[in-house]
Coordinates of C-alpha atoms in Angstrom, one line a residue:
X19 CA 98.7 155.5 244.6
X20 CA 100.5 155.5 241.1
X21 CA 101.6 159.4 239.6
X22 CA 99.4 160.1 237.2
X23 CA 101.5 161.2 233.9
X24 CA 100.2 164.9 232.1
X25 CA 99.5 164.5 228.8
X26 CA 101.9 164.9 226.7
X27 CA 101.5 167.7 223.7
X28 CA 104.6 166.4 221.8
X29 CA 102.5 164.6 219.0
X30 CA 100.6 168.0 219.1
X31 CA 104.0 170.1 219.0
X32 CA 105.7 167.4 216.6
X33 CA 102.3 168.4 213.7
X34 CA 103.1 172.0 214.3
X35 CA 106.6 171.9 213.7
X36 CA 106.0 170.0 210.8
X37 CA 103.3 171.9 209.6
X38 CA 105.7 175.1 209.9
X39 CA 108.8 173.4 208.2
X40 CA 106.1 172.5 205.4
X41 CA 106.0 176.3 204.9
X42 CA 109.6 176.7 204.4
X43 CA 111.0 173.7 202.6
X44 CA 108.4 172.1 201.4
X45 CA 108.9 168.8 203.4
X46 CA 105.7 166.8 203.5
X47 CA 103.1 166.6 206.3
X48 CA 102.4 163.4 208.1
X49 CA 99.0 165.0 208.9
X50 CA 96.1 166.6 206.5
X51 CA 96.1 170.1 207.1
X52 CA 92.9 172.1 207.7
X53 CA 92.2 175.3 207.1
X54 CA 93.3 176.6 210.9
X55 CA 96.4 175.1 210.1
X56 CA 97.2 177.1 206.8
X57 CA 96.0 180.2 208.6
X58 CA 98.4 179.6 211.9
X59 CA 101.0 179.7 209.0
X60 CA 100.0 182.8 207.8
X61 CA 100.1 184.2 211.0
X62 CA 103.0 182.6 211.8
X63 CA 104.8 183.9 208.7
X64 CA 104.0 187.7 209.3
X65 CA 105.1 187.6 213.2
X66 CA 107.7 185.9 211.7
X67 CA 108.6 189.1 209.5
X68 CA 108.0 191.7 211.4
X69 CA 111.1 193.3 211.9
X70 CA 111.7 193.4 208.1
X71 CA 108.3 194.6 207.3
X72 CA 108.7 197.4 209.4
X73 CA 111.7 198.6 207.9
X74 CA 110.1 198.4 204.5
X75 CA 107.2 200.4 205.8
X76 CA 110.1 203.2 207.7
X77 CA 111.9 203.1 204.2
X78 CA 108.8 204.2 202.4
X79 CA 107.7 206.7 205.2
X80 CA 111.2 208.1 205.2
X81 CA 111.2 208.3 201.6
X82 CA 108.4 210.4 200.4
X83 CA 107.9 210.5 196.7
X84 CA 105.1 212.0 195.0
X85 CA 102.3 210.4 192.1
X86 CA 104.4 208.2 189.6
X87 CA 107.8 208.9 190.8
X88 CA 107.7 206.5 193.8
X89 CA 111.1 204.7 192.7
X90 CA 112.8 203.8 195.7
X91 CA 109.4 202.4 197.1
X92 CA 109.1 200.7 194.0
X93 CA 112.8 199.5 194.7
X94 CA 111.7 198.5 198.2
X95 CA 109.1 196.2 197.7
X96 CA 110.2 194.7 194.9
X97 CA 113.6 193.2 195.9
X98 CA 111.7 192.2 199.4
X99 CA 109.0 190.2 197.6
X100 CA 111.3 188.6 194.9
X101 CA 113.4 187.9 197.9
X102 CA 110.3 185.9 199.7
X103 CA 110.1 183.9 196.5
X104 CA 107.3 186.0 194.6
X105 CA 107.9 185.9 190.7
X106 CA 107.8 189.8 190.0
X107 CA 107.4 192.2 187.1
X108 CA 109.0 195.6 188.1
X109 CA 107.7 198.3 186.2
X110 CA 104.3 196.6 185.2
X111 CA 102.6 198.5 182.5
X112 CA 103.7 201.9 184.8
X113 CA 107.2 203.0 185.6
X114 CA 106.8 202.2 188.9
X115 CA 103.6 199.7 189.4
X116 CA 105.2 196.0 190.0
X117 CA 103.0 192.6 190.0
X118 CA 104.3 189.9 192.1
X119 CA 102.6 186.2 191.5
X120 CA 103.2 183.0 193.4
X121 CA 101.1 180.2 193.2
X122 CA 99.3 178.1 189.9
X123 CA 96.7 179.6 187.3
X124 CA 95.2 176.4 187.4
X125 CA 94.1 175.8 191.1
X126 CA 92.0 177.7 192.2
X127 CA 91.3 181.5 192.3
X128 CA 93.7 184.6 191.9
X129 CA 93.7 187.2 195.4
X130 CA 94.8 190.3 194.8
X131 CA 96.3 191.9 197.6
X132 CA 96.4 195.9 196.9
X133 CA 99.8 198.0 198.0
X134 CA 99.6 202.0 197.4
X135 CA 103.2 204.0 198.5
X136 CA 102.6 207.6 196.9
X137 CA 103.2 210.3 199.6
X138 CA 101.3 213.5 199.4
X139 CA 102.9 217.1 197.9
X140 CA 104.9 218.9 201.1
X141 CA 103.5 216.7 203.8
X142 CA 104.7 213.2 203.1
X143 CA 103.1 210.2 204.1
X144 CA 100.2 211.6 205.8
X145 CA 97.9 209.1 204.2
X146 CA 99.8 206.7 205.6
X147 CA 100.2 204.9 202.3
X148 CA 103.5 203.3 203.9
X149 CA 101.3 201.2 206.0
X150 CA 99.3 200.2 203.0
X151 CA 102.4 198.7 201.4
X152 CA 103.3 197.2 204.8
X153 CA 100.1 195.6 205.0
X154 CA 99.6 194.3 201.7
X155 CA 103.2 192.7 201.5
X156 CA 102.6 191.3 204.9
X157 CA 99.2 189.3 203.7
X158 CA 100.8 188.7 200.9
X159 CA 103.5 186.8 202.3
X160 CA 101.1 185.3 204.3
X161 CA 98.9 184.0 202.0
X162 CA 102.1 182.4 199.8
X163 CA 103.2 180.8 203.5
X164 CA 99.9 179.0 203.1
X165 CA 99.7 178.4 199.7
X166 CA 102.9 176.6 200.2
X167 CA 101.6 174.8 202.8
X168 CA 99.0 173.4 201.1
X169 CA 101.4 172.0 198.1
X170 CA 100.7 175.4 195.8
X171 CA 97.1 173.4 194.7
X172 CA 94.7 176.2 196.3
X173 CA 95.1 179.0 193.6
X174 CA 97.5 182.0 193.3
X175 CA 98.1 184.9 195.4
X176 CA 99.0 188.9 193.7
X177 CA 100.6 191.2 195.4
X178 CA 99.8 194.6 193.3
X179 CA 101.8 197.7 193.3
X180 CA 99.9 200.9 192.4
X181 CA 101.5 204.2 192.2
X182 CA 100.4 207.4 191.3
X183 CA 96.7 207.5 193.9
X184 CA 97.2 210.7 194.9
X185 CA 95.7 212.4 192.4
X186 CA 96.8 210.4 189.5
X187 CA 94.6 207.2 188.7
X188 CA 96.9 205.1 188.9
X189 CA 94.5 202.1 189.3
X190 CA 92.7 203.2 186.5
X191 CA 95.4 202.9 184.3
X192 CA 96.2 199.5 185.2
X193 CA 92.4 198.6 184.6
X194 CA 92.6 199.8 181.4
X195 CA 95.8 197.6 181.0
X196 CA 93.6 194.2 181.9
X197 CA 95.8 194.4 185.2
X198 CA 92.8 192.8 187.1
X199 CA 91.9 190.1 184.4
X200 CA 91.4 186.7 186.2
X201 CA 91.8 188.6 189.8
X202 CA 88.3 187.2 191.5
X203 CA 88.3 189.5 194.7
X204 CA 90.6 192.2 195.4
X205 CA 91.9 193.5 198.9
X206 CA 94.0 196.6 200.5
X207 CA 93.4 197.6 204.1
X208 CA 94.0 201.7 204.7
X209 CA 94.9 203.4 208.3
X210 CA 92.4 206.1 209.8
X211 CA 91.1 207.1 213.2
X212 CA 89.0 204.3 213.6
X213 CA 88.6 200.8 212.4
X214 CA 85.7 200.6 209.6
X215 CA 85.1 197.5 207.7
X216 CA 83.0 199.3 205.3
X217 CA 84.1 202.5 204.7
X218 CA 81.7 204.7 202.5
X219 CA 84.2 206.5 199.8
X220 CA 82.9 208.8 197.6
X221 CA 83.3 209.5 193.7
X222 CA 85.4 211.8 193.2
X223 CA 86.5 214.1 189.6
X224 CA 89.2 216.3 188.8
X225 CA 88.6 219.6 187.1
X226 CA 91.1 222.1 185.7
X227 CA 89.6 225.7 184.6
X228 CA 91.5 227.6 182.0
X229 CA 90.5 231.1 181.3
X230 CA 92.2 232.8 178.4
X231 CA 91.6 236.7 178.1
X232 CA 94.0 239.3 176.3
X233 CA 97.0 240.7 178.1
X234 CA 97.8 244.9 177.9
X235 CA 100.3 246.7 180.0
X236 CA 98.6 247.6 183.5
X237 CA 98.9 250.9 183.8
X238 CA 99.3 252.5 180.0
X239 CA 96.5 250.8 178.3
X240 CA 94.4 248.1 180.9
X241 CA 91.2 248.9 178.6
X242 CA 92.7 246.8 175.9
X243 CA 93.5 243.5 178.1
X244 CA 90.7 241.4 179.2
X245 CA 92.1 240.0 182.6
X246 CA 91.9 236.4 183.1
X247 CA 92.7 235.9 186.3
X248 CA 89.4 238.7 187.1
X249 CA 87.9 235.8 185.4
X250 CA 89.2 233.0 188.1
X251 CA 88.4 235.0 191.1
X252 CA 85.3 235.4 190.5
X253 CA 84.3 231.9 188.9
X254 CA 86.3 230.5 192.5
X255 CA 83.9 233.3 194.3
X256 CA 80.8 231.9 192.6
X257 CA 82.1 228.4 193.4
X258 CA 82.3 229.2 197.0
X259 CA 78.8 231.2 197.4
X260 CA 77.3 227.8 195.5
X261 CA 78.3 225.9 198.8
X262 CA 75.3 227.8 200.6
X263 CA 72.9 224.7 198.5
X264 CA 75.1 222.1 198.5
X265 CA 74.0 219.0 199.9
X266 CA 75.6 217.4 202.8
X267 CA 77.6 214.9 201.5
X268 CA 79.2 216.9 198.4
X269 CA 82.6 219.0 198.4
X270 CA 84.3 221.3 196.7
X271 CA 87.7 222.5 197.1
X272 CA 90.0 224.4 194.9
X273 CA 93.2 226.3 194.7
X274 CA 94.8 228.6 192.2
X275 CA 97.4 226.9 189.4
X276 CA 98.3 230.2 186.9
X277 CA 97.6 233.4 188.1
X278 CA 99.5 235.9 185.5
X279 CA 103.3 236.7 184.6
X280 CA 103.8 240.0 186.1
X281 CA 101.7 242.7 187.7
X282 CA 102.1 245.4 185.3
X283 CA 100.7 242.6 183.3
X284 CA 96.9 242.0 182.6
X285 CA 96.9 238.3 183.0
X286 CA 96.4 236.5 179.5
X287 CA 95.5 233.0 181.3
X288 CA 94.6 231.8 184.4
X289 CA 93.7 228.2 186.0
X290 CA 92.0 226.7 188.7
X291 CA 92.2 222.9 189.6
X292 CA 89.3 221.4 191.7
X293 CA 88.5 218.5 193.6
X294 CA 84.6 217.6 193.1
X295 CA 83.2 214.7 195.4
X296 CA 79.6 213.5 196.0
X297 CA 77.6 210.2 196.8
X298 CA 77.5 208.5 193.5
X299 CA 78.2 209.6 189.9
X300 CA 74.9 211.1 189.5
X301 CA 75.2 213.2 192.4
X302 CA 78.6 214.0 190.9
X303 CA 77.3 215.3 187.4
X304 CA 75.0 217.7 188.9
X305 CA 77.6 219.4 190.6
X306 CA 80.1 219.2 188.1
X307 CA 77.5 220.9 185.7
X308 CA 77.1 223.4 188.7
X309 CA 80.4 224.1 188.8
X310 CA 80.9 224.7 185.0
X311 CA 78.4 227.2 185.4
X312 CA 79.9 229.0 187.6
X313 CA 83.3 229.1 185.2
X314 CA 81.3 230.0 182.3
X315 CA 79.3 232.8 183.8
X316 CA 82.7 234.4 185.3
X317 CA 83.8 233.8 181.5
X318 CA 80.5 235.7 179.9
X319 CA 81.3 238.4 182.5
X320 CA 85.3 239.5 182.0
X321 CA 84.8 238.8 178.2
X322 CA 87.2 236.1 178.6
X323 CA 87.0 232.5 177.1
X324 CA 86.9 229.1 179.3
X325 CA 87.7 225.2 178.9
X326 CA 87.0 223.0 181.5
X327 CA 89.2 219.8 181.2
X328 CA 88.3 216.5 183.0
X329 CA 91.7 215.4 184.9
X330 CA 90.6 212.9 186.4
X331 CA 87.3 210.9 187.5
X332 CA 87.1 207.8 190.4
X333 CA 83.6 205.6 191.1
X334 CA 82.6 205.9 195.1
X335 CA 84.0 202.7 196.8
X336 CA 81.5 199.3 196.2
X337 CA 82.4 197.3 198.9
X338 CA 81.4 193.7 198.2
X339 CA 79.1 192.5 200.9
X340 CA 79.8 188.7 200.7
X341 CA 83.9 189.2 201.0
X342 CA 83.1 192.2 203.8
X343 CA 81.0 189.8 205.7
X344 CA 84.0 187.0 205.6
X345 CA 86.3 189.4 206.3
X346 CA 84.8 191.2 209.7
X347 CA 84.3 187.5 210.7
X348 CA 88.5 187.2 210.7
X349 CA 88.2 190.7 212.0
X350 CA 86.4 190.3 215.1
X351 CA 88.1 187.0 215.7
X352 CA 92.0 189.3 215.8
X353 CA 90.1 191.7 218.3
X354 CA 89.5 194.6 215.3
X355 CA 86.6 196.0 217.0
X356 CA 84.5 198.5 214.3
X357 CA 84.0 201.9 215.8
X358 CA 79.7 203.1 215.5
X359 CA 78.6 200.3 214.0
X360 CA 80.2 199.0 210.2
X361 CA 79.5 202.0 208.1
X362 CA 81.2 205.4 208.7
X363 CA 80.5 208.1 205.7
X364 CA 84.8 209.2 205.3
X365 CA 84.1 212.0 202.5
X366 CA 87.2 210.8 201.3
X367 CA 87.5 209.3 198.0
X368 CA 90.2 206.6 196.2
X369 CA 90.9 205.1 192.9
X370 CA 90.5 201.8 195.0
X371 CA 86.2 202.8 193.7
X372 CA 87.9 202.4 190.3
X373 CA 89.3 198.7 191.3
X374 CA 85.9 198.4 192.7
X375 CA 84.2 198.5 190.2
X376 CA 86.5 196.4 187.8
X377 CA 86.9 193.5 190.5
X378 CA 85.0 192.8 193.8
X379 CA 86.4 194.2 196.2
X380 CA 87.0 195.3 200.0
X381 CA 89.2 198.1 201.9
X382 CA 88.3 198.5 205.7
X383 CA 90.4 200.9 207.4
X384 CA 92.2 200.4 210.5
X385 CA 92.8 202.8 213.4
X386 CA 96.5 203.8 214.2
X387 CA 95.2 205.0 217.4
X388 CA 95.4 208.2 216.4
X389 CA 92.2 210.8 216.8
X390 CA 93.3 213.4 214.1
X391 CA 92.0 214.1 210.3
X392 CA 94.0 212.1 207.7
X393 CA 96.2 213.6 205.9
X394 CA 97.6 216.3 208.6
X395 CA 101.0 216.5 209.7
X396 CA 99.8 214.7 213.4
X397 CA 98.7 211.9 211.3
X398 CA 101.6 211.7 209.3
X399 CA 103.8 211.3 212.8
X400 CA 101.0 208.2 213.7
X401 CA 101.9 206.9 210.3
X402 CA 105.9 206.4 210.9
X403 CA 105.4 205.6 214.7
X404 CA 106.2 202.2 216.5
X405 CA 102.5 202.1 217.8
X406 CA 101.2 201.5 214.2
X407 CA 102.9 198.1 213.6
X408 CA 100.8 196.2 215.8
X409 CA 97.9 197.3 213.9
X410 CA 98.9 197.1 210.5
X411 CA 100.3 193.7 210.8
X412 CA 97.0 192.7 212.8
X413 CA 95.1 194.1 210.0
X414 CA 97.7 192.2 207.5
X415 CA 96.7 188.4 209.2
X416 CA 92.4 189.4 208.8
X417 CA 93.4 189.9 205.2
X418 CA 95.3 186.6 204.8
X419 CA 92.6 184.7 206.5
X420 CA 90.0 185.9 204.5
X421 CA 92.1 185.2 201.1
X422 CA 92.5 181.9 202.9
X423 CA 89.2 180.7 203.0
X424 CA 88.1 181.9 199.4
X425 CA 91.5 179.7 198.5
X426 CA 90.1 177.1 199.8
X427 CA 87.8 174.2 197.9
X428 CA 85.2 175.2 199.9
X429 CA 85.1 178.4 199.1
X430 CA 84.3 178.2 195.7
X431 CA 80.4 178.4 196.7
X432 CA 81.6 181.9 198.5
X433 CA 83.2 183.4 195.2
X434 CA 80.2 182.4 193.2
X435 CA 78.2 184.5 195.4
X436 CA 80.7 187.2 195.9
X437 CA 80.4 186.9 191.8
X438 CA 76.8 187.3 191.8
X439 CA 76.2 190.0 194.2
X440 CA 78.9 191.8 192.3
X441 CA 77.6 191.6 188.9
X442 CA 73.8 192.7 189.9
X443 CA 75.6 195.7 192.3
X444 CA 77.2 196.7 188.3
X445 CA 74.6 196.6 186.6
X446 CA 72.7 198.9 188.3
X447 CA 75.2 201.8 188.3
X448 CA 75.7 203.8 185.1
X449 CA 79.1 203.0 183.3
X450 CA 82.3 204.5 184.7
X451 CA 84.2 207.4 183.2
X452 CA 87.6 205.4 181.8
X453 CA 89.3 208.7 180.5
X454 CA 90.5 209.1 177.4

């Protein structure tokens, strides 16, 4: 009997080399491509990387640097993606926000890939924000790999640096700049205990309370001072007795900022900062009305006089349905398996509501394999380990694939949905607080 010859995959092997080279220099394929194919190039293109994304994301992590100073990050991630062919602006409209572009205006859609690298004040990065600039370069390059591979005719991929989210709005600044003009969906992927494809984020505000009373020495003539800081103890007393009827979902939490010169000194000024967080921005005026009633009776009773000053004010999270939906389907597919269902209530909140709100939007969080709360010291140790590169970069390829599709012509039915469910989600809410 004659040996029967295997199949041979060369012809198969010869279309994937080609297809890869495609990615790299360009050359022509001798084959159409599908949308599988541009998506093994993504993937291929962040495995590819992976040893230099992981020293960006070690440089960052080693490298703390707080709200708006984040210049060696800025540094970082700049010089990598202008070295992966990216056009980028450093210092776009913020000292040290970047925008980096490949791709045609004229194509097909822009897909924004989100990158926050703030650390947090004495803890560093125990947010883990060095994983979100991992990620979103990572999808970024791997949504360019494709683009390339396609001939750049799909659209345009934006990689966008955002400073200053912890505790500064950074986002919100760049929406007021028109950063997210022509941007039709916009994307960043966060670390957490547990993988959650729709995260429930809530809105958030910023208040600082300033009392102003009358200083008088302490101990020769205390009748004659009016003591502000009497004044902040017991408006943050009040505060804290008002928890008793707060609902569920709300939070308060404050700490001291000016407590007096000297103590033979009755203080002339005083200051509390508070973080204010509830369901929506209704829910959030009620209590911030609470809350200024609180400051104003402690005002009325140490004869003192108080301003209440808005620092800062973020929408909860609106995670577009249409691009969740296409995203979990990449999700699932990578083995990202969500942890109780899709919807876990975080009581955290992010400027990414802001960017929500402008564009539509998704940021599903990914576990690190780590059980503890975000933003303690443990976590911050999960954030710089080995064991959170697999993860990230898993995380990275569900956000390139789901750019992918929307880049593709047959996507443009998808974004005219994902347009429509976003504009009737907008209308419905009342108008965001844009700051001064």
């Amino acid at each position: 009997m004659a040996k029967t010859e295997a199949p041979t995959a060369a012809p198969v092997a010869s279309r994937w080399s080609r297809l890869l080279r495609r990615s790299v220099d360009g050359a022509p394929p001798q084959d159409p491509l599908t949308m599988a194919d541009f998506m093994k190039v993504a993937k291929s293109k962040i495995d590819a990387s992976a040893g230099e994304l992981n020293t960006i994301s070690q440089e960052i992590w080693s490298h703390p640097e707080l709200n708006f100073n984040e210049h060696h990050a800025h540094e970082v991630l700049t010089d990598y993606l202008e070295k992966e062919g990216f056009n980028v602006e450093r210092h776009f409209v913020l000292d040290t926000a970047f925008r980096a572009t490949f791709g045609s205006d004229n194509a097909g859609p822009n897909i924004c890939v989100i990158c926050e690298y703030d650390a947090l004040p004495e803890i560093g990065h125990a947010c883990g924000h060095n994983l979100i600039a991992e990620c979103g370069v990572a999808a970024g390059i791997g949504i360019k790999a494709a683009l390339e591979a396609s001939g750049n005719k799909y659209g345009k991929v934006t990689v966008l640096g955002t400073p200053g989210e912890e505790g500064g709005g950074g986002k919100k600044r760049l929406i007021k700049a028109n950063a997210f003009v022509g941007i039709a969906v916009a994307m960043m992927a966060h670390p957490y205990r547990y993988n959650v494809p729709r995260p429930i984020a809530l809105s958030m505000t910023a208040l600082v309370i300033k009392f102003q009373g009358k200083a008088s020495h302490a101990a020769a003539a205390p009748w004659d001072g009016n003591n502000a800081l009497d004044a902040a103890v017991t408006c943050y007393q009040s505060i804290s007795n008002m928890r008793q009827q707060m609902k569920p979902a709300c939070r308060v939490h404050g700490i001291f900022t000016n407590g007096g010169a000297a103590p033979n000194i009755i203080p002339e000024e005083a200051e509390l900062t508070y973080y204010l967080r509830a369901v929506d921005e209704n829910e959030l005026a009620v209590l911030k009305k609470k809350v200024e009633a609180c400051a104003e009776g402690a005002a009325i009773a140490t004869e003192c006089k108080v301003n209440v000053e808005v620092e800062a004010m973020h929408s909860k999270l609106l995670t577009n349905d249409v691009v969740a939906t296409l995203y979990e389907k990449y999700a699932t597919e990578l083995g990202i398996e969500p942890k109780n269902g899709q919807q876990i209530k975080t009581l955290l909140a992010t400027d990414f509501g802001d960017t929500s709100r402008a564009v539509p939007s998704i940021s599903p969080m990914y576990s690190v394999e780590n059980s503890t709360p975000l933003t303690l010291l443990e976590f911050k140790a999960a954030a710089g380990a080995p064991e959170a590169q697999a993860p990230t970069l898993i995380q990275a390829k569900a956000l390139a694939m789901t750019a992918i599709e929307l880049l593709q012509p047959s996507g443009q039915d998808t974004l005219k949905k994902i347009q429509k469910e976003f504009k009737e989600t907008v209308s419905k809410l009342p108008m965001p607080d844009m700051g001064d």
